[in-house]
């Protein structure tokens, strides 16, 4: 079965002078990237996300500091601590996500296969559950 989310460990190609990480579409990123955005300067106690996306898939990489990603597939819940710049979390469509516990200086880079479209967001949790249950029928 196709995974709805997955932790991705990027190889570090650094040397004694410092680190370097590469992510190529089709090789490490499971889609072609059409959009990037990043979240930084997040105040303490803030929870971002709180939605699912009908069309977009994502790869989240926290470039600096740490952030927790709560993932809810409707069947399973998980929390991933993104605390290294060489790790990422892949999120398929229709996965509910919360981002929280942003450390000071955290910079969360998000790659997506879709351009922004506010209509593809599901912001109501019950609606999210209804849509995934209806899709299974
Ligand atoms: P977002 O944090 O997704 O909105 P909200 O806080 O309402 O959940 O996005 C903040 C603003 O940025 C919102 O006005 C929508 C806009 N935005 C874009 O224009 N393009 C994008 O790719 C994203 C993620 C947000």
PDB file of C-alpha atoms and ligand atoms in Angstrom:
ATOM      1  CA  UNK A   1       0.000   0.000   0.000  1.00  0.00           C
ATOM      2  CA  UNK A   2       1.143   3.523  -0.800  1.00  0.00           C
ATOM      3  CA  UNK A   3       2.466   5.300   2.272  1.00  0.00           C
ATOM      4  CA  UNK A   4       0.503   8.366   3.353  1.00  0.00           C
ATOM      5  CA  UNK A   5       3.528   9.787   5.114  1.00  0.00           C
ATOM      6  CA  UNK A   6       7.150   8.879   5.399  1.00  0.00           C
ATOM      7  CA  UNK A   7      10.275  10.028   7.144  1.00  0.00           C
ATOM      8  CA  UNK A   8      13.072  10.627   4.646  1.00  0.00           C
ATOM      9  CA  UNK A   9      16.703  10.616   5.678  1.00  0.00           C
ATOM     10  CA  UNK A  10      18.940  12.562   3.311  1.00  0.00           C
ATOM     11  CA  UNK A  11      22.524  11.548   2.908  1.00  0.00           C
ATOM     12  CA  UNK A  12      25.032  14.028   4.255  1.00  0.00           C
ATOM     13  CA  UNK A  13      27.721  14.692   1.675  1.00  0.00           C
ATOM     14  CA  UNK A  14      29.826  16.966   3.819  1.00  0.00           C
ATOM     15  CA  UNK A  15      33.462  16.813   4.631  1.00  0.00           C
ATOM     16  CA  UNK A  16      35.707  18.164   7.334  1.00  0.00           C
ATOM     17  CA  UNK A  17      34.716  21.702   6.264  1.00  0.00           C
ATOM     18  CA  UNK A  18      30.974  21.280   6.767  1.00  0.00           C
ATOM     19  CA  UNK A  19      27.830  19.531   5.592  1.00  0.00           C
ATOM     20  CA  UNK A  20      26.001  19.384   2.282  1.00  0.00           C
ATOM     21  CA  UNK A  21      22.668  17.680   1.571  1.00  0.00           C
ATOM     22  CA  UNK A  22      21.160  17.004  -1.865  1.00  0.00           C
ATOM     23  CA  UNK A  23      17.530  16.249  -2.702  1.00  0.00           C
ATOM     24  CA  UNK A  24      16.611  15.452  -6.317  1.00  0.00           C
ATOM     25  CA  UNK A  25      13.091  15.074  -7.696  1.00  0.00           C
ATOM     26  CA  UNK A  26      12.292  11.473  -8.457  1.00  0.00           C
ATOM     27  CA  UNK A  27      15.202  10.251  -6.411  1.00  0.00           C
ATOM     28  CA  UNK A  28      14.749  11.677  -2.913  1.00  0.00           C
ATOM     29  CA  UNK A  29      11.646  13.837  -3.463  1.00  0.00           C
ATOM     30  CA  UNK A  30       8.705  11.665  -4.563  1.00  0.00           C
ATOM     31  CA  UNK A  31       7.178  14.331  -6.865  1.00  0.00           C
ATOM     32  CA  UNK A  32       8.134  17.191  -9.166  1.00  0.00           C
ATOM     33  CA  UNK A  33       8.369  20.423  -7.183  1.00  0.00           C
ATOM     34  CA  UNK A  34       6.146  23.307  -8.363  1.00  0.00           C
ATOM     35  CA  UNK A  35       6.110  25.432  -5.226  1.00  0.00           C
ATOM     36  CA  UNK A  36       8.219  26.131  -2.184  1.00  0.00           C
ATOM     37  CA  UNK A  37       7.431  28.172   0.879  1.00  0.00           C
ATOM     38  CA  UNK A  38       9.044  28.463   4.265  1.00  0.00           C
ATOM     39  CA  UNK A  39       7.889  29.273   7.739  1.00  0.00           C
ATOM     40  CA  UNK A  40      10.147  31.094  10.150  1.00  0.00           C
ATOM     41  CA  UNK A  41       9.929  33.602  12.975  1.00  0.00           C
ATOM     42  CA  UNK A  42       7.127  31.532  14.473  1.00  0.00           C
ATOM     43  CA  UNK A  43       6.209  32.702  17.949  1.00  0.00           C
ATOM     44  CA  UNK A  44       6.204  30.361  20.931  1.00  0.00           C
ATOM     45  CA  UNK A  45       3.021  28.393  21.460  1.00  0.00           C
ATOM     46  CA  UNK A  46       1.812  28.835  17.865  1.00  0.00           C
ATOM     47  CA  UNK A  47       0.265  25.858  16.065  1.00  0.00           C
ATOM     48  CA  UNK A  48       0.284  26.096  12.267  1.00  0.00           C
ATOM     49  CA  UNK A  49      -1.262  23.870   9.666  1.00  0.00           C
ATOM     50  CA  UNK A  50      -4.478  22.416  11.117  1.00  0.00           C
ATOM     51  CA  UNK A  51      -5.627  21.356   7.705  1.00  0.00           C
ATOM     52  CA  UNK A  52      -5.468  18.683   5.008  1.00  0.00           C
ATOM     53  CA  UNK A  53      -4.978  19.241   1.287  1.00  0.00           C
ATOM     54  CA  UNK A  54      -7.028  17.571  -1.414  1.00  0.00           C
ATOM     55  CA  UNK A  55      -4.436  18.065  -4.196  1.00  0.00           C
ATOM     56  CA  UNK A  56      -1.037  18.988  -2.774  1.00  0.00           C
ATOM     57  CA  UNK A  57       1.624  16.665  -1.561  1.00  0.00           C
ATOM     58  CA  UNK A  58       4.432  18.016   0.582  1.00  0.00           C
ATOM     59  CA  UNK A  59       7.955  17.464   1.733  1.00  0.00           C
ATOM     60  CA  UNK A  60       8.816  19.289   4.953  1.00  0.00           C
ATOM     61  CA  UNK A  61      12.416  19.944   5.895  1.00  0.00           C
ATOM     62  CA  UNK A  62      13.332  21.923   8.983  1.00  0.00           C
ATOM     63  CA  UNK A  63      16.506  23.726   7.970  1.00  0.00           C
ATOM     64  CA  UNK A  64      17.400  25.078  11.389  1.00  0.00           C
ATOM     65  CA  UNK A  65      16.271  24.269  14.917  1.00  0.00           C
ATOM     66  CA  UNK A  66      13.356  21.918  15.402  1.00  0.00           C
ATOM     67  CA  UNK A  67       9.612  21.608  14.993  1.00  0.00           C
ATOM     68  CA  UNK A  68       7.094  18.880  15.721  1.00  0.00           C
ATOM     69  CA  UNK A  69       4.767  17.618  12.997  1.00  0.00           C
ATOM     70  CA  UNK A  70       1.580  15.902  14.126  1.00  0.00           C
ATOM     71  CA  UNK A  71       0.225  13.710  11.362  1.00  0.00           C
ATOM     72  CA  UNK A  72      -3.268  12.262  11.279  1.00  0.00           C
ATOM     73  CA  UNK A  73      -4.336  10.001   8.410  1.00  0.00           C
ATOM     74  CA  UNK A  74      -7.797   9.534   9.879  1.00  0.00           C
ATOM     75  CA  UNK A  75      -6.753   6.031  10.900  1.00  0.00           C
ATOM     76  CA  UNK A  76      -3.419   6.640  12.536  1.00  0.00           C
ATOM     77  CA  UNK A  77      -1.790   9.525  14.403  1.00  0.00           C
ATOM     78  CA  UNK A  78       1.925  10.128  14.705  1.00  0.00           C
ATOM     79  CA  UNK A  79       4.269  12.881  15.851  1.00  0.00           C
ATOM     80  CA  UNK A  80       7.562  13.463  14.075  1.00  0.00           C
ATOM     81  CA  UNK A  81      10.250  15.610  15.631  1.00  0.00           C
ATOM     82  CA  UNK A  82      11.967  17.338  12.715  1.00  0.00           C
ATOM     83  CA  UNK A  83      15.194  18.255  14.422  1.00  0.00           C
ATOM     84  CA  UNK A  84      17.938  17.732  11.841  1.00  0.00           C
ATOM     85  CA  UNK A  85      18.417  19.492   8.486  1.00  0.00           C
ATOM     86  CA  UNK A  86      19.119  16.173   6.758  1.00  0.00           C
ATOM     87  CA  UNK A  87      15.700  14.721   7.496  1.00  0.00           C
ATOM     88  CA  UNK A  88      12.349  15.397   5.919  1.00  0.00           C
ATOM     89  CA  UNK A  89       8.800  14.197   6.155  1.00  0.00           C
ATOM     90  CA  UNK A  90       6.750  13.386   3.078  1.00  0.00           C
ATOM     91  CA  UNK A  91       2.981  13.964   3.324  1.00  0.00           C
ATOM     92  CA  UNK A  92       0.537  12.598   0.787  1.00  0.00           C
ATOM     93  CA  UNK A  93      -2.781  14.246  -0.107  1.00  0.00           C
ATOM     94  CA  UNK A  94      -5.529  14.227   2.506  1.00  0.00           C
ATOM     95  CA  UNK A  95      -3.312  13.968   5.551  1.00  0.00           C
ATOM     96  CA  UNK A  96      -4.193  16.237   8.465  1.00  0.00           C
ATOM     97  CA  UNK A  97      -1.140  18.060   9.837  1.00  0.00           C
ATOM     98  CA  UNK A  98      -0.299  20.342  12.729  1.00  0.00           C
ATOM     99  CA  UNK A  99       3.081  22.019  13.109  1.00  0.00           C
ATOM    100  CA  UNK A 100       3.973  23.140  16.624  1.00  0.00           C
ATOM    101  CA  UNK A 101       6.774  23.529  19.194  1.00  0.00           C
ATOM    102  CA  UNK A 102       8.815  25.615  16.752  1.00  0.00           C
ATOM    103  CA  UNK A 103      12.185  26.245  18.357  1.00  0.00           C
ATOM    104  CA  UNK A 104      13.653  29.715  18.315  1.00  0.00           C
ATOM    105  CA  UNK A 105      15.156  30.286  14.874  1.00  0.00           C
ATOM    106  CA  UNK A 106      13.303  27.361  13.295  1.00  0.00           C
ATOM    107  CA  UNK A 107      13.028  27.587   9.509  1.00  0.00           C
ATOM    108  CA  UNK A 108      10.627  25.051   8.044  1.00  0.00           C
ATOM    109  CA  UNK A 109      11.023  24.593   4.282  1.00  0.00           C
ATOM    110  CA  UNK A 110       8.027  23.119   2.468  1.00  0.00           C
ATOM    111  CA  UNK A 111       8.167  21.700  -1.062  1.00  0.00           C
ATOM    112  CA  UNK A 112       4.990  20.877  -2.939  1.00  0.00           C
ATOM    113  CA  UNK A 113       3.913  19.404  -6.260  1.00  0.00           C
ATOM    114  CA  UNK A 114       1.025  21.894  -6.659  1.00  0.00           C
ATOM    115  CA  UNK A 115       0.614  25.643  -6.922  1.00  0.00           C
ATOM    116  CA  UNK A 116      -1.323  27.358  -4.149  1.00  0.00           C
ATOM    117  CA  UNK A 117      -5.080  27.033  -4.304  1.00  0.00           C
ATOM    118  CA  UNK A 118      -7.047  27.928  -1.172  1.00  0.00           C
ATOM    119  CA  UNK A 119     -10.007  25.795  -2.377  1.00  0.00           C
ATOM    120  CA  UNK A 120      -8.063  22.559  -2.008  1.00  0.00           C
ATOM    121  CA  UNK A 121      -7.702  23.067   1.754  1.00  0.00           C
ATOM    122  CA  UNK A 122      -9.861  21.133   4.192  1.00  0.00           C
ATOM    123  CA  UNK A 123      -9.864  23.161   7.391  1.00  0.00           C
ATOM    124  CA  UNK A 124     -12.638  21.422   9.258  1.00  0.00           C
ATOM    125  CA  UNK A 125     -11.572  18.187  10.954  1.00  0.00           C
ATOM    126  CA  UNK A 126     -14.973  16.507  10.716  1.00  0.00           C
ATOM    127  CA  UNK A 127     -15.134  17.383   7.019  1.00  0.00           C
ATOM    128  CA  UNK A 128     -11.686  15.787   6.614  1.00  0.00           C
ATOM    129  CA  UNK A 129     -12.918  12.542   8.221  1.00  0.00           C
ATOM    130  CA  UNK A 130     -16.068  12.575   6.086  1.00  0.00           C
ATOM    131  CA  UNK A 131     -14.101  13.055   2.871  1.00  0.00           C
ATOM    132  CA  UNK A 132     -11.623  10.263   3.521  1.00  0.00           C
ATOM    133  CA  UNK A 133     -14.388   7.889   4.621  1.00  0.00           C
ATOM    134  CA  UNK A 134     -16.449   8.699   1.517  1.00  0.00           C
ATOM    135  CA  UNK A 135     -13.387   8.222  -0.718  1.00  0.00           C
ATOM    136  CA  UNK A 136     -12.984   4.670   0.617  1.00  0.00           C
ATOM    137  CA  UNK A 137     -16.526   3.689  -0.397  1.00  0.00           C
TER     138      UNK A 137
HETATM  139  P1  LIG B   1      -1.423  29.703   5.695  1.00  0.00           P
HETATM  140  O1  LIG B   1      -0.540  29.668   6.870  1.00  0.00           O
HETATM  141  O2  LIG B   1      -1.611  28.448   4.918  1.00  0.00           O
HETATM  142  O3  LIG B   1      -2.820  30.274   6.050  1.00  0.00           O
HETATM  143  P2  LIG B   1      -3.602  30.105   7.391  1.00  0.00           P
HETATM  144  O4  LIG B   1      -2.758  30.760   8.457  1.00  0.00           O
HETATM  145  O5  LIG B   1      -4.874  30.799   7.064  1.00  0.00           O
HETATM  146  O6  LIG B   1      -3.724  28.630   7.579  1.00  0.00           O
HETATM  147  O7  LIG B   1      -0.962  30.858   4.715  1.00  0.00           O
HETATM  148  C1  LIG B   1      -0.828  32.186   5.152  1.00  0.00           C
HETATM  149  C2  LIG B   1      -1.158  33.104   4.003  1.00  0.00           C
HETATM  150  O8  LIG B   1      -0.301  32.874   2.904  1.00  0.00           O
HETATM  151  C3  LIG B   1      -2.582  32.937   3.503  1.00  0.00           C
HETATM  152  O9  LIG B   1      -3.074  34.230   3.170  1.00  0.00           O
HETATM  153  C4  LIG B   1      -2.417  32.156   2.234  1.00  0.00           C
HETATM  154  C5  LIG B   1      -1.053  32.553   1.751  1.00  0.00           C
HETATM  155  N1  LIG B   1      -0.337  31.472   1.017  1.00  0.00           N
HETATM  156  C6  LIG B   1      -0.089  31.618  -0.339  1.00  0.00           C
HETATM  157  O10 LIG B   1      -0.468  32.620  -0.975  1.00  0.00           O
HETATM  158  N2  LIG B   1       0.590  30.625  -0.985  1.00  0.00           N
HETATM  159  C7  LIG B   1       1.023  29.509  -0.349  1.00  0.00           C
HETATM  160  O11 LIG B   1       1.645  28.628  -0.966  1.00  0.00           O
HETATM  161  C8  LIG B   1       0.743  29.362   1.064  1.00  0.00           C
HETATM  162  C9  LIG B   1       1.184  28.144   1.815  1.00  0.00           C
HETATM  163  C10 LIG B   1       0.069  30.384   1.699  1.00  0.00           C
END
